[in-house]
Coordinates of C-alpha atoms in Angstrom, one line a residue:
Chain A
D9 CA -16.8 7.3 -3.2
S10 CA -13.0 7.0 -3.2
G11 CA -12.8 3.9 -5.3
V12 CA -11.2 1.9 -2.4
T13 CA -13.3 -0.9 -1.1
Q14 CA -13.1 -2.7 2.2
T15 CA -14.9 -5.7 3.6
P16 CA -16.4 -6.5 5.9
K17 CA -17.9 -3.2 7.2
H18 CA -18.3 -4.5 10.7
L19 CA -16.7 -7.5 12.5
I20 CA -17.4 -8.7 16.0
T21 CA -15.3 -11.4 17.5
A22 CA -13.9 -12.7 20.8
T23 CA -10.5 -12.4 22.4
G24 CA -8.0 -14.8 21.2
Q25 CA -9.5 -15.2 17.7
R26 CA -8.1 -14.4 14.3
V27 CA -9.7 -12.2 11.6
T28 CA -8.9 -11.1 8.1
L29 CA -9.7 -7.7 6.7
R30 CA -9.8 -7.2 2.9
C31 CA -9.1 -4.2 0.8
S32 CA -9.2 -3.5 -2.9
P33 CA -7.4 -0.4 -4.1
R34 CA -8.5 2.1 -6.7
S35 CA -8.1 1.0 -10.3
G36 CA -4.5 1.6 -11.4
D37 CA -3.2 2.1 -7.9
L38 CA -0.3 -0.1 -6.9
S39 CA 0.2 1.0 -3.3
V40 CA -1.9 -0.1 -0.4
Y41 CA -1.6 1.3 3.1
W42 CA -3.3 0.1 6.3
Y43 CA -4.1 2.4 9.2
Q44 CA -5.7 1.8 12.6
Q45 CA -7.9 4.4 14.2
S46 CA -8.6 4.1 17.9
L47 CA -9.9 6.5 20.5
D48 CA -6.7 6.7 22.5
Q49 CA -4.1 6.5 19.7
G50 CA -5.9 8.3 16.8
L51 CA -5.0 7.4 13.2
Q52 CA -1.8 5.3 13.1
F53 CA 0.0 4.0 10.1
L54 CA 0.5 0.2 10.2
I55 CA 2.0 -1.0 7.0
Q56 CA 2.4 -0.2 3.2
Y57 CA 2.6 -2.6 0.3
Y58 CA 3.7 -1.7 -3.2
N59 CA 3.0 -4.0 -6.1
G60 CA 3.0 -7.0 -3.9
E61 CA 6.1 -6.1 -1.8
E62 CA 6.2 -4.7 1.7
R63 CA 7.6 -1.1 1.4
A64 CA 7.2 0.4 4.9
K65 CA 6.2 -0.6 8.4
G66 CA 4.8 1.5 11.1
N67 CA 3.4 0.7 14.5
I68 CA 2.2 -2.8 13.6
L69 CA 2.1 -5.4 16.3
E70 CA 3.8 -8.8 15.7
R71 CA 0.3 -10.4 16.0
F72 CA -0.7 -8.5 12.9
S73 CA 0.4 -9.3 9.3
A74 CA -0.5 -8.2 5.9
Q75 CA 0.0 -9.2 2.3
Q76 CA -0.8 -7.9 -1.2
F77 CA -1.8 -10.3 -3.9
P78 CA -1.0 -10.3 -7.6
D79 CA -4.4 -8.7 -8.3
L80 CA -3.3 -5.9 -5.9
H81 CA -5.9 -6.5 -3.3
S82 CA -4.6 -6.7 0.2
E83 CA -5.5 -8.5 3.4
L84 CA -4.7 -7.6 7.0
N85 CA -4.6 -10.5 9.3
L86 CA -5.1 -9.9 13.1
S87 CA -4.5 -12.8 15.4
S88 CA -4.6 -13.5 19.1
L89 CA -7.0 -10.6 19.4
E90 CA -7.2 -8.5 22.5
L91 CA -9.8 -6.1 23.7
G92 CA -7.5 -3.2 22.8
D93 CA -7.5 -4.2 19.2
S94 CA -11.0 -2.9 18.9
A95 CA -10.7 -0.1 16.4
L96 CA -11.5 1.2 12.9
Y97 CA -9.1 -0.2 10.3
F98 CA -8.7 1.8 7.1
C99 CA -7.1 0.9 3.9
A100 CA -5.8 3.6 1.5
S101 CA -4.3 3.4 -1.9
S102 CA -2.1 5.7 -4.0
G103 CA -1.0 5.8 -7.6
P104 CA 1.3 3.8 -9.8
S105 CA 4.5 5.5 -8.5
G106 CA 3.8 4.3 -5.0
E107 CA 3.7 7.9 -3.8
G108 CA 1.2 10.7 -4.1
T109 CA -2.2 11.3 -2.6
Q110 CA -3.7 8.5 -0.6
Y111 CA -7.4 7.8 -0.9
F112 CA -9.1 6.0 2.0
G113 CA -11.7 3.2 2.0
P114 CA -14.8 3.3 4.2
G115 CA -13.1 1.2 6.9
T116 CA -13.8 -2.0 8.9
R117 CA -15.0 -1.6 12.4
L118 CA -13.6 -4.4 14.6
T119 CA -15.1 -5.1 18.0
V120 CA -13.3 -7.6 20.2
L121 CA -15.5 -8.8 23.1
Chain B
G14 CA 3.2 6.7 18.0
Q15 CA 4.1 10.1 16.7
Q16 CA 1.2 12.5 16.1
L17 CA 1.0 16.1 14.9
N18 CA -0.2 18.7 17.3
Q19 CA -3.6 19.8 16.0
S20 CA -5.7 22.5 17.5
P21 CA -8.3 23.2 18.6
Q22 CA -9.6 19.8 19.5
S23 CA -13.2 20.9 19.0
M24 CA -15.1 23.9 18.0
F25 CA -18.8 24.8 18.3
I26 CA -19.7 27.6 16.0
Q27 CA -22.7 29.4 14.5
E28 CA -23.6 28.9 10.9
G29 CA -21.9 31.5 8.7
E30 CA -18.9 32.0 10.9
D31 CA -15.3 31.4 9.7
V32 CA -13.3 28.6 11.2
S33 CA -9.5 28.2 11.6
M34 CA -7.5 25.2 12.7
N35 CA -3.8 24.4 12.6
C36 CA -1.3 21.7 12.9
T37 CA 2.3 21.8 14.1
S38 CA 5.1 19.2 14.1
S39 CA 8.6 18.9 15.4
S40 CA 9.6 17.2 12.1
I41 CA 9.5 18.6 8.6
F42 CA 7.3 17.3 5.9
N43 CA 7.3 17.8 2.2
T44 CA 3.6 17.4 1.8
W45 CA 0.7 18.5 4.0
L46 CA -2.8 17.2 3.6
W47 CA -6.2 18.0 5.1
Y48 CA -8.9 15.3 5.4
K49 CA -12.5 15.4 6.7
Q50 CA -14.0 12.4 8.3
D51 CA -17.8 11.9 8.8
P52 CA -19.1 9.4 11.3
G53 CA -18.6 5.8 10.2
E54 CA -16.7 6.8 7.1
G55 CA -13.1 7.0 5.9
P56 CA -11.2 10.3 5.7
V57 CA -11.9 12.2 2.5
L58 CA -9.1 14.4 1.1
L59 CA -9.9 18.1 1.1
I60 CA -6.7 19.9 0.1
A61 CA -3.1 18.8 -0.6
L62 CA -0.1 21.1 -0.3
Y63 CA 3.2 20.3 -1.9
K64 CA 5.4 23.3 -1.4
A65 CA 6.5 25.4 1.6
G66 CA 4.6 28.7 1.6
E67 CA 1.9 27.4 -0.8
L68 CA -1.6 28.7 -0.2
T69 CA -4.4 26.6 -1.8
S70 CA -8.1 27.0 -2.0
N71 CA -10.9 24.5 -2.6
G72 CA -14.2 26.4 -2.5
R73 CA -14.7 27.8 0.9
L74 CA -11.6 26.0 2.2
T75 CA -8.1 27.6 2.2
A76 CA -5.0 25.9 3.5
Q77 CA -1.4 26.9 3.7
F78 CA 1.9 25.0 4.0
G79 CA 4.1 26.8 6.5
I80 CA 7.4 28.2 5.5
T81 CA 9.3 26.1 8.0
R82 CA 7.6 23.0 6.6
K83 CA 6.6 22.1 10.2
D84 CA 3.1 23.6 10.2
S85 CA -0.1 24.1 8.2
F86 CA -3.5 25.7 8.8
L87 CA -6.9 25.3 7.3
N88 CA -9.6 28.0 7.1
I89 CA -13.2 27.4 6.4
S90 CA -15.2 30.5 5.5
A91 CA -19.0 31.0 6.0
S92 CA -19.5 27.6 7.6
I93 CA -22.7 25.6 6.8
P94 CA -24.2 22.7 8.7
S95 CA -22.7 20.1 6.3
D96 CA -19.2 21.2 7.4
V97 CA -19.8 19.2 10.6
G98 CA -17.3 16.5 11.0
I99 CA -13.7 15.8 12.2
Y100 CA -10.9 17.5 10.3
F101 CA -7.5 15.9 10.3
C102 CA -4.2 17.3 9.2
A103 CA -1.6 14.8 7.9
G104 CA 2.1 15.2 7.1
Q105 CA 3.9 13.2 4.6
F106 CA 7.6 12.8 3.8
T107 CA 7.9 11.0 0.5
G108 CA 10.9 8.8 0.2
A109 CA 10.4 7.5 3.7
G110 CA 7.7 5.0 2.8
N111 CA 5.1 7.7 2.0
M112 CA 3.1 7.0 5.2
L113 CA 0.9 9.7 6.6
T114 CA 1.4 11.1 10.1
F115 CA -1.9 12.4 11.4
G116 CA -3.0 15.1 13.8
G117 CA -5.4 14.3 16.6
G118 CA -8.3 15.9 14.7
T119 CA -10.6 18.9 15.2
R120 CA -14.2 18.2 15.8
L121 CA -16.4 20.9 14.2
M122 CA -19.9 21.4 15.2
V123 CA -22.1 24.0 13.5
K124 CA -25.2 25.4 15.0
P125 CA -27.8 26.4 12.3

């Protein structure tokens, strides 16, 4: 158990819908990262938050957004969902400096029908 | 998006055999990491390497950070059935957002 929690474990929805994925980092970690894992693109970095502020952005679509709350949990919002958004979404967290080893949560499997 | 070149893509070996996999990149990194992912789970960190030339072991696992900072390898000695899974290398360049760039993975299958 990495100490990073993600909910829900599975999510099935329809095209055009909007969903929210939730992540709680390890105790004491200030940075949260979101990654997408799909069959054709592999594991891709989406976005990083550090202590409530966006720190880095990767290959994140404009239809996707994220935020980190004062209690340090983070949410990833996916809207206008398309079939190709079906993937595993992982959250990772790292220590108080915002750098260092990243520990991954168990992921949310999103299926868009 | 950018990915590291990881090889082989898959390996089917006999229990007790040694395994070697590697990762190369066109960019330099200042940290290399190796993760293992079991089906339906998140990646679990196996070994982290922080210095060019560094050789680090974790039980039956040994990994090295290449001198050029553009490559890394992972060896598993005397494989056992629970080594089955997908192994990912990841490069990290701290100071540029700290994000990880992943290889495509090596799927390891072990025959008892």
